[in-house]
Coordinates of C-alpha atoms and ligand atoms in Angstrom, one line a residue:
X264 CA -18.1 -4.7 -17.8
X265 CA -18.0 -2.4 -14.9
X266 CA -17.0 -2.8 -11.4
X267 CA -17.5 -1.2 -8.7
X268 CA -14.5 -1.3 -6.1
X269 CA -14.8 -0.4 -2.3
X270 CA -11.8 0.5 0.5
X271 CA -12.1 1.0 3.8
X272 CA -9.6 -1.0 5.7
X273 CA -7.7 1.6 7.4
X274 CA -8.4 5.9 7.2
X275 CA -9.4 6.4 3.8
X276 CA -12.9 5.9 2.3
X277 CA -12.8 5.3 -1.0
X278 CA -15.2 4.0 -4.6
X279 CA -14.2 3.5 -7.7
X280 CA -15.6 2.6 -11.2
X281 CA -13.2 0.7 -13.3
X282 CA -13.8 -0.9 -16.9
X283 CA -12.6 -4.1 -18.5
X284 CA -13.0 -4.5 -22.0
X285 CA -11.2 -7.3 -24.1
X286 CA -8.5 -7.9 -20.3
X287 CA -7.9 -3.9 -20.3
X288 CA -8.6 -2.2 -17.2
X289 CA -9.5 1.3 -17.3
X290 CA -9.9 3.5 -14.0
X291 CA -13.4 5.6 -15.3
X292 CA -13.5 6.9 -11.5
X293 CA -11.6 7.1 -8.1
X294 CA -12.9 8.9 -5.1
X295 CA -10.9 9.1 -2.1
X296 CA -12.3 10.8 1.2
X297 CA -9.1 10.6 3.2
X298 CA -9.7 11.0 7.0
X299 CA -5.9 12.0 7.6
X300 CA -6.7 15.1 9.2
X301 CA -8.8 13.9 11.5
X302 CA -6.3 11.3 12.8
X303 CA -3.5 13.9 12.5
X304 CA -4.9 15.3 16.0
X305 CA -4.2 11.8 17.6
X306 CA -0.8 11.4 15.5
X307 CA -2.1 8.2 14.5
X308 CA -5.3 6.4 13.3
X309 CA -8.0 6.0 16.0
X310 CA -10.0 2.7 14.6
X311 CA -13.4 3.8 16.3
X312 CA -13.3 7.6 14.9
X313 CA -12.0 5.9 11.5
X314 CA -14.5 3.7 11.6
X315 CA -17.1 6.4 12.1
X316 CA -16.0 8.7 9.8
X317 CA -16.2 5.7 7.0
X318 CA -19.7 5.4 7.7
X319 CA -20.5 8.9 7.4
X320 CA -18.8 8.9 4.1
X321 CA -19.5 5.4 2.2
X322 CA -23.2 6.8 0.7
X323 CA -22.0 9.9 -0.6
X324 CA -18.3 8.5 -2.3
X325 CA -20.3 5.7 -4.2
X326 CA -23.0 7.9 -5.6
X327 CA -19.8 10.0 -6.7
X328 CA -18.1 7.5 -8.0
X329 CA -21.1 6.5 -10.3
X330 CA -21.8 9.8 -11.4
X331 CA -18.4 10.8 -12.0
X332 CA -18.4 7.2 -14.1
X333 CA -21.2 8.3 -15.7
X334 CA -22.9 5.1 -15.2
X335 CA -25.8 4.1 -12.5
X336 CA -25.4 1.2 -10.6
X337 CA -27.6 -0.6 -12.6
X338 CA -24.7 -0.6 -15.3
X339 CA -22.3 -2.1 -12.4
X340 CA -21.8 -6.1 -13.4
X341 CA -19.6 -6.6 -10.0
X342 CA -18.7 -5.3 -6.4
X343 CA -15.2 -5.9 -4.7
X344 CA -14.8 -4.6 -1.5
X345 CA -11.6 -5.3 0.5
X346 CA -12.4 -7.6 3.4
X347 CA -8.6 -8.1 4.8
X348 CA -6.7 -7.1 6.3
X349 CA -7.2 -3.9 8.0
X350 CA -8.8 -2.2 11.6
X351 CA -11.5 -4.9 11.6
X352 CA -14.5 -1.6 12.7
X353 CA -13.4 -0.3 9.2
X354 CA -13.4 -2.6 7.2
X355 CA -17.1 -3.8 8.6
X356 CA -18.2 -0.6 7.0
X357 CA -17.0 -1.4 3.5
X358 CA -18.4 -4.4 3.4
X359 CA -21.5 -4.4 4.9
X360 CA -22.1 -1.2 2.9
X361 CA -20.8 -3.6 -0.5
X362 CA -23.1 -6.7 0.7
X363 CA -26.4 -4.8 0.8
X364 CA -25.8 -2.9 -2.4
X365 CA -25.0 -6.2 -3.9
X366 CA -28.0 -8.4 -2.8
X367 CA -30.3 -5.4 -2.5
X368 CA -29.6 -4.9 -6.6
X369 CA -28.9 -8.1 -7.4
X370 CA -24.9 -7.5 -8.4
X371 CA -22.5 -10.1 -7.9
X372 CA -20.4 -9.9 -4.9
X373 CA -16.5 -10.5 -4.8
X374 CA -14.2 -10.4 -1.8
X375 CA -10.5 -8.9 -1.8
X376 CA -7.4 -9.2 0.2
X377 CA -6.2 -5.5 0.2
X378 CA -2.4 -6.4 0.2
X379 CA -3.3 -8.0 -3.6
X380 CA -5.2 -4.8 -4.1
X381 CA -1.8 -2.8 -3.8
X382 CA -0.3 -5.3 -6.0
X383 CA -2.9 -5.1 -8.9
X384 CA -2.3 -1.1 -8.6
X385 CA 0.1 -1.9 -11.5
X386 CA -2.0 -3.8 -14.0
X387 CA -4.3 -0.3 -14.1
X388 CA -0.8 1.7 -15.0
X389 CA 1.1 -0.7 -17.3
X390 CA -1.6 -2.5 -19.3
X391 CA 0.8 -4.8 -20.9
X392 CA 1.9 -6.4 -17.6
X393 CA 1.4 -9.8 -17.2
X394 CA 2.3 -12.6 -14.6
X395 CA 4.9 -13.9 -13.3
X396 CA 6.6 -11.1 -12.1
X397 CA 8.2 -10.6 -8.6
X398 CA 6.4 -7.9 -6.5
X399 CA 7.6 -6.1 -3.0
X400 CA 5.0 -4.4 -1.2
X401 CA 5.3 -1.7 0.7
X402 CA 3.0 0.3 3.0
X403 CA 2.2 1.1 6.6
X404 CA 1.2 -2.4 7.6
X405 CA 3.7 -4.4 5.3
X406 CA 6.6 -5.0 3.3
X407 CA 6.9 -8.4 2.0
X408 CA 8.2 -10.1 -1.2
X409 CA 5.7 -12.1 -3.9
X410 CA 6.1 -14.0 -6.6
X411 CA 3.2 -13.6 -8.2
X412 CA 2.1 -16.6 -10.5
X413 CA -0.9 -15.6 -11.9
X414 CA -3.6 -13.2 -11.6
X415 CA -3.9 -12.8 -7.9
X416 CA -1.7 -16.0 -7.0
X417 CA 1.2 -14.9 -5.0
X418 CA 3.9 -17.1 -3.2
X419 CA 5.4 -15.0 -0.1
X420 CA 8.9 -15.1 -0.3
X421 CA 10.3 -12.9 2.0
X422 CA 9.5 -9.5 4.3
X423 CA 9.3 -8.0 7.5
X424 CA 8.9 -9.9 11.0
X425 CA 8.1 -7.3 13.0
X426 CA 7.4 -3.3 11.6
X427 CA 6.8 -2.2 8.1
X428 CA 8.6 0.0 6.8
X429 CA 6.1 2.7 6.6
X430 CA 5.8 2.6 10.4
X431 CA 9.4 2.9 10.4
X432 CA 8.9 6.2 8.3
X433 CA 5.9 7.5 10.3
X434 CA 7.2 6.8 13.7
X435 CA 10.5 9.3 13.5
X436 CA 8.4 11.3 11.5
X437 CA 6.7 11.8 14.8
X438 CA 9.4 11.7 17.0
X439 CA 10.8 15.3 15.1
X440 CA 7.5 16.8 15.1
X441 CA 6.2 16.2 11.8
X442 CA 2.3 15.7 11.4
X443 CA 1.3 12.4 11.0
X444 CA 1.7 10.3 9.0
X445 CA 5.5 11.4 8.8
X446 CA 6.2 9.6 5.5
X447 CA 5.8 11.8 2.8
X448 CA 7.5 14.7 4.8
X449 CA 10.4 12.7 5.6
X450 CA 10.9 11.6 2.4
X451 CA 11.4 15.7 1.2
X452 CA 13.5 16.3 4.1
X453 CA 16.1 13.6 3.3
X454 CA 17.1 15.4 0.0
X455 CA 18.2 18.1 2.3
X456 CA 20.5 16.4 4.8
X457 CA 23.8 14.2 4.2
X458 CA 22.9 10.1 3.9
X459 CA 26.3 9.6 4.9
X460 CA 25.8 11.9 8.4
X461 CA 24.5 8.8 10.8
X462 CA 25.4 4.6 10.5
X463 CA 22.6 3.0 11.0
X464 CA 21.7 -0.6 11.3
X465 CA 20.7 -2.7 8.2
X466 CA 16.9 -3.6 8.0
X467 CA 18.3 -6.4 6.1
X468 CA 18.3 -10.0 7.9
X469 CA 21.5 -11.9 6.3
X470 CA 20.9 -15.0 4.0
X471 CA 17.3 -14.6 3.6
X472 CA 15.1 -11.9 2.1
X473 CA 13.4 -10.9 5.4
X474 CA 13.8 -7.8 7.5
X475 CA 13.6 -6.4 10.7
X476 CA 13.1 -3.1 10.9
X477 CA 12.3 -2.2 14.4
X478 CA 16.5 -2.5 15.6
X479 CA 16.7 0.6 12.7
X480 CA 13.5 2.6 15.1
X481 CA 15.0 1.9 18.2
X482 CA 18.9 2.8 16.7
X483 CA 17.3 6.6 15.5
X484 CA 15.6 6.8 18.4
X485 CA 18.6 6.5 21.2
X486 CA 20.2 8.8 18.8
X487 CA 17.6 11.7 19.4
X488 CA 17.3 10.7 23.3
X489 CA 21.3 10.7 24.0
X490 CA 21.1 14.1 21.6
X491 CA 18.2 15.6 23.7
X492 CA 19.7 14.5 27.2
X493 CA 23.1 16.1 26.1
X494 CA 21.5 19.3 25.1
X495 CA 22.3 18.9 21.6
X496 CA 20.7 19.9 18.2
X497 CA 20.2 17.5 16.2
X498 CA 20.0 18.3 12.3
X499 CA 16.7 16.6 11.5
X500 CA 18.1 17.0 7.7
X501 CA 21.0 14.5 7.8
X502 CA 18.6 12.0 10.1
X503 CA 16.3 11.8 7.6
X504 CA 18.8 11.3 5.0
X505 CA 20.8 9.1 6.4
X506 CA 17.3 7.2 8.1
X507 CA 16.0 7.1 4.0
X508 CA 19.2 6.1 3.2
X509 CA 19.4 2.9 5.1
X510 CA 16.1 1.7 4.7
X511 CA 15.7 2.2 0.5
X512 CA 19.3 0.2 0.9
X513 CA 18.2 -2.7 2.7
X514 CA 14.6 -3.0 0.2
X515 CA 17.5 -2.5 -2.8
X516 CA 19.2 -5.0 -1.6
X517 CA 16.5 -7.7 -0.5
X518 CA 14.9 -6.8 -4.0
X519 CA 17.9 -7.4 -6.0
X520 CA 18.3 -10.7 -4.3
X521 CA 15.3 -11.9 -4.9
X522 CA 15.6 -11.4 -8.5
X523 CA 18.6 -13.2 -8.6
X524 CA 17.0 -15.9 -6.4
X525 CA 13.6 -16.2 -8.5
X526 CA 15.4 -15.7 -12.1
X527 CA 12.3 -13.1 -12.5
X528 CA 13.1 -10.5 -14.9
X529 CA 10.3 -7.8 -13.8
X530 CA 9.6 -5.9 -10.7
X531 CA 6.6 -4.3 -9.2
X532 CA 6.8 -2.2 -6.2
X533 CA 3.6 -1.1 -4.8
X534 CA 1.8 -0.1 -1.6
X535 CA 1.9 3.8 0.1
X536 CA 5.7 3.4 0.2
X537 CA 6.0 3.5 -3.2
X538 CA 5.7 6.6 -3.0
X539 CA 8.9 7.6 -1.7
X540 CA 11.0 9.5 -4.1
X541 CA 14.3 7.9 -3.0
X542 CA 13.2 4.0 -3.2
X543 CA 11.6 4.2 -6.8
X544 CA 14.7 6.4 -7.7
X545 CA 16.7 3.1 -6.4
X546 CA 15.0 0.2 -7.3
X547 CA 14.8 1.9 -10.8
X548 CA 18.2 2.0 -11.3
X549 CA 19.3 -1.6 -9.5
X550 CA 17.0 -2.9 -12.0
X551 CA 18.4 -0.8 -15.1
X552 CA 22.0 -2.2 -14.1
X553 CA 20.2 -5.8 -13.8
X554 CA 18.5 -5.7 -17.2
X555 CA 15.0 -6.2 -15.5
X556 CA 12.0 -4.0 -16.0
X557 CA 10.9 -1.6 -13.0
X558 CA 7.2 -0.9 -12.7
X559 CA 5.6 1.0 -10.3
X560 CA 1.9 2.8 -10.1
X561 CA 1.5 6.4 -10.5
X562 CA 1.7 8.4 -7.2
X563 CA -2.0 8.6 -7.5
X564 CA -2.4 4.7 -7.3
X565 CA 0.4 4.1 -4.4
X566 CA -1.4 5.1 -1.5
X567 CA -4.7 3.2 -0.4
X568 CA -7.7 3.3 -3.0
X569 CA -10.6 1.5 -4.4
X570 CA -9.7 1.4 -8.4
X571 CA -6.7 -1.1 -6.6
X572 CA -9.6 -2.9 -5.0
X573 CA -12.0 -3.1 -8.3
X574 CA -8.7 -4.5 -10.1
X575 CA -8.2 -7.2 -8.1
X576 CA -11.7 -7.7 -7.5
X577 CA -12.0 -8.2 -11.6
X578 CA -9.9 -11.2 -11.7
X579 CA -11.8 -12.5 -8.4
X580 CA -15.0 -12.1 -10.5
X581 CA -13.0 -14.1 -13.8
X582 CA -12.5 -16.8 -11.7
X583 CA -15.8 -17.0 -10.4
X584 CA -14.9 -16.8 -6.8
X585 CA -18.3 -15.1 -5.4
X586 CA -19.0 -14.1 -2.0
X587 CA -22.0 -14.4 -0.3
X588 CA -24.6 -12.9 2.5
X589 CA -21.8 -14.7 4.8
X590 CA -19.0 -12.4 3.9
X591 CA -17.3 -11.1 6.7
X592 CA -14.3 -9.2 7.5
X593 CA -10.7 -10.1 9.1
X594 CA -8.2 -7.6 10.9
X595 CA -5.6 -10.4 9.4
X596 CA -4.2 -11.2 6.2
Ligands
KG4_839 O1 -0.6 1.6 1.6 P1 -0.9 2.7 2.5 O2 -1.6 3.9 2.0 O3 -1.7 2.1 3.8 C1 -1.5 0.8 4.2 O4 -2.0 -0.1 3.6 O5 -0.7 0.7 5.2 O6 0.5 3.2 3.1 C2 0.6 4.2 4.1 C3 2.0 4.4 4.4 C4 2.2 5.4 5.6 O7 3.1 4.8 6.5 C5 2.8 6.6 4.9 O8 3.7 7.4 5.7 C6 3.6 5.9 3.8 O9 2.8 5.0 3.3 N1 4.0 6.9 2.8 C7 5.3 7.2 2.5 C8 5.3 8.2 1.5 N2 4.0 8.4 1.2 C9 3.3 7.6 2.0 N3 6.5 6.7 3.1 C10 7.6 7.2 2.6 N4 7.7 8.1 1.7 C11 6.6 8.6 1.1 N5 6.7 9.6 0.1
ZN840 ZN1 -2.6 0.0 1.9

Protein backbone atom coordinates (compact mmCIF):
# COMPACT_ATOMS: atom_id res chain seq x y z
CA UNK A 1 0.00 0.00 0.00
CA UNK A 2 0.92 3.55 -0.53
CA UNK A 3 0.60 6.58 1.49
CA UNK A 4 0.68 9.71 0.94
CA UNK A 5 2.04 11.88 3.95
CA UNK A 6 1.58 15.78 4.33
CA UNK A 7 3.64 18.52 6.69
CA UNK A 8 3.01 21.77 7.20
CA UNK A 9 2.98 22.62 10.80
CA UNK A 10 5.67 25.04 11.03
CA UNK A 11 8.18 26.51 7.73
CA UNK A 12 8.59 23.65 5.63
CA UNK A 13 6.09 22.28 3.03
CA UNK A 14 6.54 19.00 2.53
CA UNK A 15 4.88 15.31 0.53
CA UNK A 16 5.90 12.21 0.54
CA UNK A 17 5.10 8.68 -0.90
CA UNK A 18 5.96 5.90 1.38
CA UNK A 19 5.34 2.06 0.86
CA UNK A 20 4.38 -0.71 3.27
CA UNK A 21 4.70 -4.07 2.19
CA UNK A 22 4.57 -7.15 4.63
CA UNK A 23 5.13 -4.08 8.05
CA UNK A 24 8.28 -2.65 5.97
CA UNK A 25 8.20 0.94 5.25
CA UNK A 26 9.89 2.26 2.44
CA UNK A 27 10.41 6.16 1.75
CA UNK A 28 9.65 5.95 -2.42
CA UNK A 29 9.57 9.92 -2.29
CA UNK A 30 10.22 13.03 0.03
CA UNK A 31 9.82 16.55 -1.08
CA UNK A 32 10.66 19.26 1.06
CA UNK A 33 10.05 23.11 0.03
CA UNK A 34 11.73 24.69 2.97
CA UNK A 35 10.73 28.38 3.55
CA UNK A 36 13.91 29.10 5.77
CA UNK A 37 15.14 31.75 3.68
CA UNK A 38 12.21 33.56 3.65
CA UNK A 39 11.98 33.66 7.46
CA UNK A 40 15.77 34.13 7.77
CA UNK A 41 14.93 38.03 6.88
CA UNK A 42 12.70 38.18 10.15
CA UNK A 43 15.25 35.84 12.17
CA UNK A 44 12.48 33.80 12.96
CA UNK A 45 9.28 32.17 11.44
CA UNK A 46 6.48 34.69 10.64
CA UNK A 47 3.18 32.27 10.89
CA UNK A 48 1.12 34.44 8.24
CA UNK A 49 4.10 34.63 5.53
CA UNK A 50 4.58 30.74 6.46
CA UNK A 51 1.37 30.20 6.12
CA UNK A 52 1.24 31.77 2.68
CA UNK A 53 4.07 30.46 1.40
CA UNK A 54 2.55 26.69 2.25
CA UNK A 55 -0.26 27.49 0.15
CA UNK A 56 1.56 28.59 -2.68
CA UNK A 57 3.59 25.45 -2.54
CA UNK A 58 1.16 22.41 -1.38
CA UNK A 59 -0.15 21.76 -5.27
CA UNK A 60 3.09 21.61 -6.82
CA UNK A 61 5.12 19.28 -3.88
CA UNK A 62 2.32 16.67 -4.02
CA UNK A 63 2.17 16.34 -7.80
CA UNK A 64 6.11 15.94 -7.14
CA UNK A 65 5.92 13.65 -4.80
CA UNK A 66 3.62 11.31 -7.01
CA UNK A 67 5.67 11.60 -9.87
CA UNK A 68 8.91 11.27 -8.32
CA UNK A 69 6.89 7.93 -6.71
CA UNK A 70 6.11 7.03 -9.86
CA UNK A 71 2.60 6.40 -8.83
CA UNK A 72 -0.71 8.71 -9.42
CA UNK A 73 -2.85 9.33 -6.78
CA UNK A 74 -5.11 6.91 -7.79
CA UNK A 75 -2.49 4.24 -6.57
CA UNK A 76 -2.46 6.27 -2.99
CA UNK A 77 -4.54 3.72 -0.40
CA UNK A 78 -4.17 6.56 2.56
CA UNK A 79 -3.45 10.34 3.42
CA UNK A 80 -1.80 11.52 6.79
CA UNK A 81 -1.36 14.95 7.23
CA UNK A 82 -0.14 16.25 10.53
CA UNK A 83 -2.83 18.16 12.29
CA UNK A 84 -0.92 19.05 15.76
CA UNK A 85 0.83 20.72 16.94
CA UNK A 86 2.23 23.57 15.09
CA UNK A 87 1.38 27.55 13.94
CA UNK A 88 -2.30 26.68 13.73
CA UNK A 89 -2.48 29.14 9.87
CA UNK A 90 -0.02 26.35 8.71
CA UNK A 91 -1.08 23.66 9.64
CA UNK A 92 -4.80 24.70 8.14
CA UNK A 93 -3.06 24.52 4.86
CA UNK A 94 -1.96 20.90 5.12
CA UNK A 95 -4.92 19.74 6.03
CA UNK A 96 -7.45 21.26 4.25
CA UNK A 97 -5.29 20.64 1.19
CA UNK A 98 -5.23 16.53 2.63
CA UNK A 99 -9.17 16.68 3.36
CA UNK A 100 -10.20 17.63 -0.23
CA UNK A 101 -7.75 15.38 -1.97
CA UNK A 102 -9.06 12.70 0.28
CA UNK A 103 -12.92 13.05 -0.19
CA UNK A 104 -12.66 14.54 -3.59
CA UNK A 105 -10.83 10.94 -4.63
CA UNK A 106 -12.33 8.98 -2.30
CA UNK A 107 -8.92 8.07 -0.20
CA UNK A 108 -9.02 7.35 3.31
CA UNK A 109 -8.07 10.08 5.57
CA UNK A 110 -5.84 9.75 8.77
CA UNK A 111 -4.82 12.42 11.18
CA UNK A 112 -1.22 12.76 12.89
CA UNK A 113 0.31 14.36 15.88
CA UNK A 114 3.57 15.67 14.41
CA UNK A 115 5.71 15.09 17.66
CA UNK A 116 4.87 10.98 16.90
CA UNK A 117 5.75 11.87 13.35
CA UNK A 118 9.42 12.75 14.59
CA UNK A 119 9.29 9.70 16.57
CA UNK A 120 8.27 7.21 13.76
CA UNK A 121 11.36 8.98 11.71
CA UNK A 122 13.15 5.82 13.02
CA UNK A 123 10.99 2.97 11.98
CA UNK A 124 11.72 4.32 8.13
CA UNK A 125 15.77 3.97 9.03
CA UNK A 126 16.08 0.83 11.22
CA UNK A 127 13.40 -1.48 9.80
CA UNK A 128 13.85 -3.98 12.51
CA UNK A 129 12.82 -1.58 15.37
CA UNK A 130 10.09 -2.43 17.20
CA UNK A 131 8.20 -1.18 20.46
CA UNK A 132 8.89 -0.66 23.50
CA UNK A 133 11.65 1.46 23.31
CA UNK A 134 12.35 4.77 25.20
CA UNK A 135 12.45 7.83 22.85
CA UNK A 136 13.66 11.70 23.56
CA UNK A 137 12.53 14.16 21.21
CA UNK A 138 14.16 16.88 20.34
CA UNK A 139 13.29 19.90 18.10
CA UNK A 140 12.55 23.57 18.11
CA UNK A 141 9.17 23.18 19.94
CA UNK A 142 10.13 20.24 22.27
CA UNK A 143 12.25 18.00 24.17
CA UNK A 144 10.41 15.48 26.08
CA UNK A 145 10.98 11.81 27.13
CA UNK A 146 8.52 8.71 25.82
CA UNK A 147 8.08 5.44 26.46
CA UNK A 148 6.71 4.26 23.62
CA UNK A 149 4.46 1.14 24.06
CA UNK A 150 3.32 0.37 20.91
CA UNK A 151 2.97 1.70 17.61
CA UNK A 152 2.23 5.29 18.26
CA UNK A 153 1.41 4.78 22.09
CA UNK A 154 3.68 6.89 24.01
CA UNK A 155 3.68 7.50 27.90
CA UNK A 156 5.39 11.12 28.59
CA UNK A 157 7.88 10.74 31.07
CA UNK A 158 9.81 13.60 31.31
CA UNK A 159 10.98 16.96 29.32
CA UNK A 160 11.14 20.57 29.20
CA UNK A 161 8.80 23.09 31.18
CA UNK A 162 9.47 25.97 29.57
CA UNK A 163 12.03 26.22 26.15
CA UNK A 164 13.16 23.44 23.94
CA UNK A 165 16.21 23.01 23.42
CA UNK A 166 16.30 23.96 19.94
CA UNK A 167 15.12 27.43 20.87
CA UNK A 168 17.88 27.35 23.24
CA UNK A 169 20.18 26.64 20.13
CA UNK A 170 18.54 29.22 17.75
CA UNK A 171 18.19 31.99 20.20
CA UNK A 172 22.24 32.55 20.84
CA UNK A 173 22.58 31.61 17.52
CA UNK A 174 20.99 34.90 17.03
CA UNK A 175 22.25 36.80 19.63
CA UNK A 176 26.15 36.33 17.81
CA UNK A 177 24.83 37.02 14.46
CA UNK A 178 24.23 33.83 12.94
CA UNK A 179 21.24 33.47 10.35
CA UNK A 180 18.49 31.97 11.66
CA UNK A 181 17.82 29.24 12.66
CA UNK A 182 21.26 29.32 14.54
CA UNK A 183 21.28 25.55 15.19
CA UNK A 184 23.08 23.89 12.77
CA UNK A 185 25.77 26.77 12.68
CA UNK A 186 26.27 26.49 16.27
CA UNK A 187 26.68 23.16 16.33
CA UNK A 188 30.02 23.58 13.68
CA UNK A 189 31.23 26.31 15.67
CA UNK A 190 31.43 24.47 19.00
CA UNK A 191 34.07 22.04 17.60
CA UNK A 192 36.19 25.11 17.37
CA UNK A 193 36.05 26.62 20.83
CA UNK A 194 37.03 25.00 24.36
CA UNK A 195 33.71 23.22 26.30
CA UNK A 196 35.51 23.78 29.31
CA UNK A 197 35.94 27.98 28.59
CA UNK A 198 32.38 29.06 30.30
CA UNK A 199 30.30 27.12 33.54
CA UNK A 200 27.10 27.18 32.76
CA UNK A 201 23.92 26.15 34.49
CA UNK A 202 22.57 22.56 34.11
CA UNK A 203 19.34 22.23 31.91
CA UNK A 204 18.92 19.39 34.17
CA UNK A 205 16.03 19.67 37.02
CA UNK A 206 17.35 17.30 39.94
CA UNK A 207 15.40 14.05 40.80
CA UNK A 208 13.28 14.05 37.92
CA UNK A 209 13.82 13.76 34.14
CA UNK A 210 12.57 17.27 33.28
CA UNK A 211 14.44 20.35 32.33
CA UNK A 212 14.56 23.86 32.22
CA UNK A 213 16.31 25.32 29.87
CA UNK A 214 15.56 28.96 29.72
CA UNK A 215 18.01 29.72 33.28
CA UNK A 216 20.93 28.17 30.54
CA UNK A 217 19.47 31.31 27.77
CA UNK A 218 19.33 33.84 30.27
CA UNK A 219 23.09 32.59 31.96
CA UNK A 220 24.77 32.96 28.07
CA UNK A 221 23.00 35.85 27.64
CA UNK A 222 24.29 38.14 30.79
CA UNK A 223 27.55 36.73 29.69
CA UNK A 224 27.44 38.51 26.20
CA UNK A 225 25.75 41.75 27.83
CA UNK A 226 28.33 42.19 30.83
CA UNK A 227 31.09 41.24 27.81
CA UNK A 228 29.57 43.91 25.49
CA UNK A 229 29.04 46.67 28.36
CA UNK A 230 32.74 46.01 29.31
CA UNK A 231 34.04 46.45 25.86
CA UNK A 232 35.11 42.96 25.61
CA UNK A 233 35.44 40.33 22.81
CA UNK A 234 33.96 37.63 23.41
CA UNK A 235 35.29 34.29 21.52
CA UNK A 236 31.97 33.13 20.06
CA UNK A 237 34.10 29.69 19.68
CA UNK A 238 34.44 28.66 23.32
CA UNK A 239 30.57 29.99 23.90
CA UNK A 240 29.35 27.67 21.60
CA UNK A 241 31.40 24.95 22.92
CA UNK A 242 31.02 25.35 26.16
CA UNK A 243 26.85 26.38 25.38
CA UNK A 244 26.86 22.62 23.29
CA UNK A 245 28.60 21.33 25.98
CA UNK A 246 26.10 21.92 28.69
CA UNK A 247 23.12 21.26 26.99
CA UNK A 248 24.17 17.53 25.14
CA UNK A 249 25.27 16.95 29.06
CA UNK A 250 22.04 17.57 30.72
CA UNK A 251 19.98 15.35 27.57
CA UNK A 252 22.94 12.61 28.39
CA UNK A 253 22.19 12.74 31.57
CA UNK A 254 18.30 12.86 31.72
CA UNK A 255 18.56 10.01 28.95
CA UNK A 256 20.68 7.84 30.85
CA UNK A 257 18.35 8.09 33.75
CA UNK A 258 15.57 7.27 32.19
CA UNK A 259 16.96 4.11 31.00
CA UNK A 260 17.89 3.22 34.18
CA UNK A 261 14.39 4.29 35.47
CA UNK A 262 12.37 2.45 32.64
CA UNK A 263 14.80 -0.87 32.49
CA UNK A 264 14.43 0.00 28.52
CA UNK A 265 17.30 -1.34 26.65
CA UNK A 266 16.87 0.85 23.30
CA UNK A 267 16.99 4.48 22.52
CA UNK A 268 15.65 6.64 19.87
CA UNK A 269 16.49 10.28 19.58
CA UNK A 270 14.60 12.10 17.03
CA UNK A 271 13.33 15.58 16.07
CA UNK A 272 15.62 18.57 14.17
CA UNK A 273 17.99 18.35 17.17
CA UNK A 274 19.04 15.17 16.36
CA UNK A 275 20.85 16.57 14.15
CA UNK A 276 23.52 18.02 16.21
CA UNK A 277 26.75 16.31 15.76
CA UNK A 278 27.77 16.59 19.51
CA UNK A 279 24.41 14.92 21.09
CA UNK A 280 24.27 11.83 18.71
CA UNK A 281 28.11 11.63 19.27
CA UNK A 282 27.06 11.49 23.21
CA UNK A 283 24.13 9.69 23.56
CA UNK A 284 25.94 7.08 21.28
CA UNK A 285 28.46 6.45 23.50
CA UNK A 286 26.44 6.65 27.04
CA UNK A 287 24.49 4.02 25.46
CA UNK A 288 27.56 1.83 24.21
CA UNK A 289 28.97 2.06 28.00
CA UNK A 290 25.18 1.10 29.04
CA UNK A 291 24.90 -1.94 26.73
CA UNK A 292 21.71 -0.31 25.14
CA UNK A 293 21.16 0.14 21.48
CA UNK A 294 21.28 3.95 20.03
CA UNK A 295 19.09 4.65 17.07
CA UNK A 296 18.74 7.70 15.45
CA UNK A 297 17.30 8.78 11.73
CA UNK A 298 19.53 9.80 9.09
CA UNK A 299 20.26 13.58 8.89
CA UNK A 300 17.86 13.58 6.07
CA UNK A 301 14.87 12.37 8.32
CA UNK A 302 15.81 14.64 11.58
CA UNK A 303 14.56 17.84 10.58
CA UNK A 304 10.68 18.35 9.75
CA UNK A 305 9.26 16.08 6.71
CA UNK A 306 6.31 14.27 5.40
CA UNK A 307 7.75 10.55 4.92
CA UNK A 308 7.76 11.04 9.20
CA UNK A 309 4.24 12.01 8.75
CA UNK A 310 3.13 9.09 6.16
CA UNK A 311 4.92 6.69 8.89
CA UNK A 312 2.99 7.49 11.56
CA UNK A 313 0.09 8.02 9.60
CA UNK A 314 0.47 4.04 8.39
CA UNK A 315 -0.04 2.68 11.77
CA UNK A 316 -3.08 5.38 12.25
CA UNK A 317 -4.49 3.82 9.14
CA UNK A 318 -3.71 -0.18 10.78
CA UNK A 319 -5.64 0.73 13.45
CA UNK A 320 -8.37 2.11 11.68
CA UNK A 321 -8.47 5.41 13.23
CA UNK A 322 -10.04 7.55 10.25
CA UNK A 323 -10.68 11.08 10.11
CA UNK A 324 -13.37 12.73 8.74
CA UNK A 325 -14.85 16.01 6.76
CA UNK A 326 -14.57 17.30 10.61
CA UNK A 327 -10.89 17.19 10.87
CA UNK A 328 -9.42 20.22 12.08
CA UNK A 329 -6.27 21.44 13.25
CA UNK A 330 -4.65 22.38 16.86
CA UNK A 331 -1.63 24.91 17.58
CA UNK A 332 -1.37 22.27 20.76
CA UNK A 333 -0.17 18.89 21.27
O1 LIG B 1 12.03 19.27 14.29
P1 LIG B 1 12.35 20.58 13.68
O2 LIG B 1 12.76 20.61 12.22
O3 LIG B 1 11.13 21.56 13.85
C1 LIG B 1 10.30 21.48 14.97
O4 LIG B 1 9.43 20.57 15.01
O5 LIG B 1 10.53 22.29 15.89
O6 LIG B 1 13.48 21.25 14.56
C2 LIG B 1 14.03 22.49 14.23
C3 LIG B 1 15.11 22.82 15.24
C4 LIG B 1 15.63 24.24 15.13
O7 LIG B 1 15.65 24.79 16.42
C5 LIG B 1 17.03 24.05 14.58
O8 LIG B 1 17.96 25.06 14.95
C6 LIG B 1 17.41 22.74 15.21
O9 LIG B 1 16.25 21.94 15.05
N1 LIG B 1 18.58 22.12 14.58
C7 LIG B 1 19.75 21.93 15.24
C8 LIG B 1 20.63 21.35 14.30
N2 LIG B 1 19.97 21.20 13.11
C9 LIG B 1 18.71 21.68 13.30
N3 LIG B 1 20.09 22.19 16.51
C10 LIG B 1 21.33 21.88 16.88
N4 LIG B 1 22.25 21.34 16.04
C11 LIG B 1 21.95 21.05 14.76
N5 LIG B 1 22.85 20.49 13.95
ZN1 LIG C 1 9.44 19.04 13.95
Amino acid sequence: MYILGMESSCDETSASIIQAHDGILEIKSNIIASQIETHRLYGGVVPEIASRAHIEAVSSITREALDTAGISLSDVGCIAVTTHPGLIGALLVGVNFAKSLAFANNIPLVSVNHIHGHISAAYLSHTDLKPPFLSVVVSGGHTCFYVCEGYNEFREIGGTRDDAAGEAFDKIGRVIGMPYPGGAALDRMAHTGNADAIKFPSPALRDSLDFSFSGIKTSALNYINSAKQKDEEICEADLAASYTSAIVSAIVKQSEAALCQTGLDTLVLSGGVAANSHLRAALEKMCNKKGARFIVPPMSLCGDNAAMIAASGYFEFEKGNFADTALNASACD
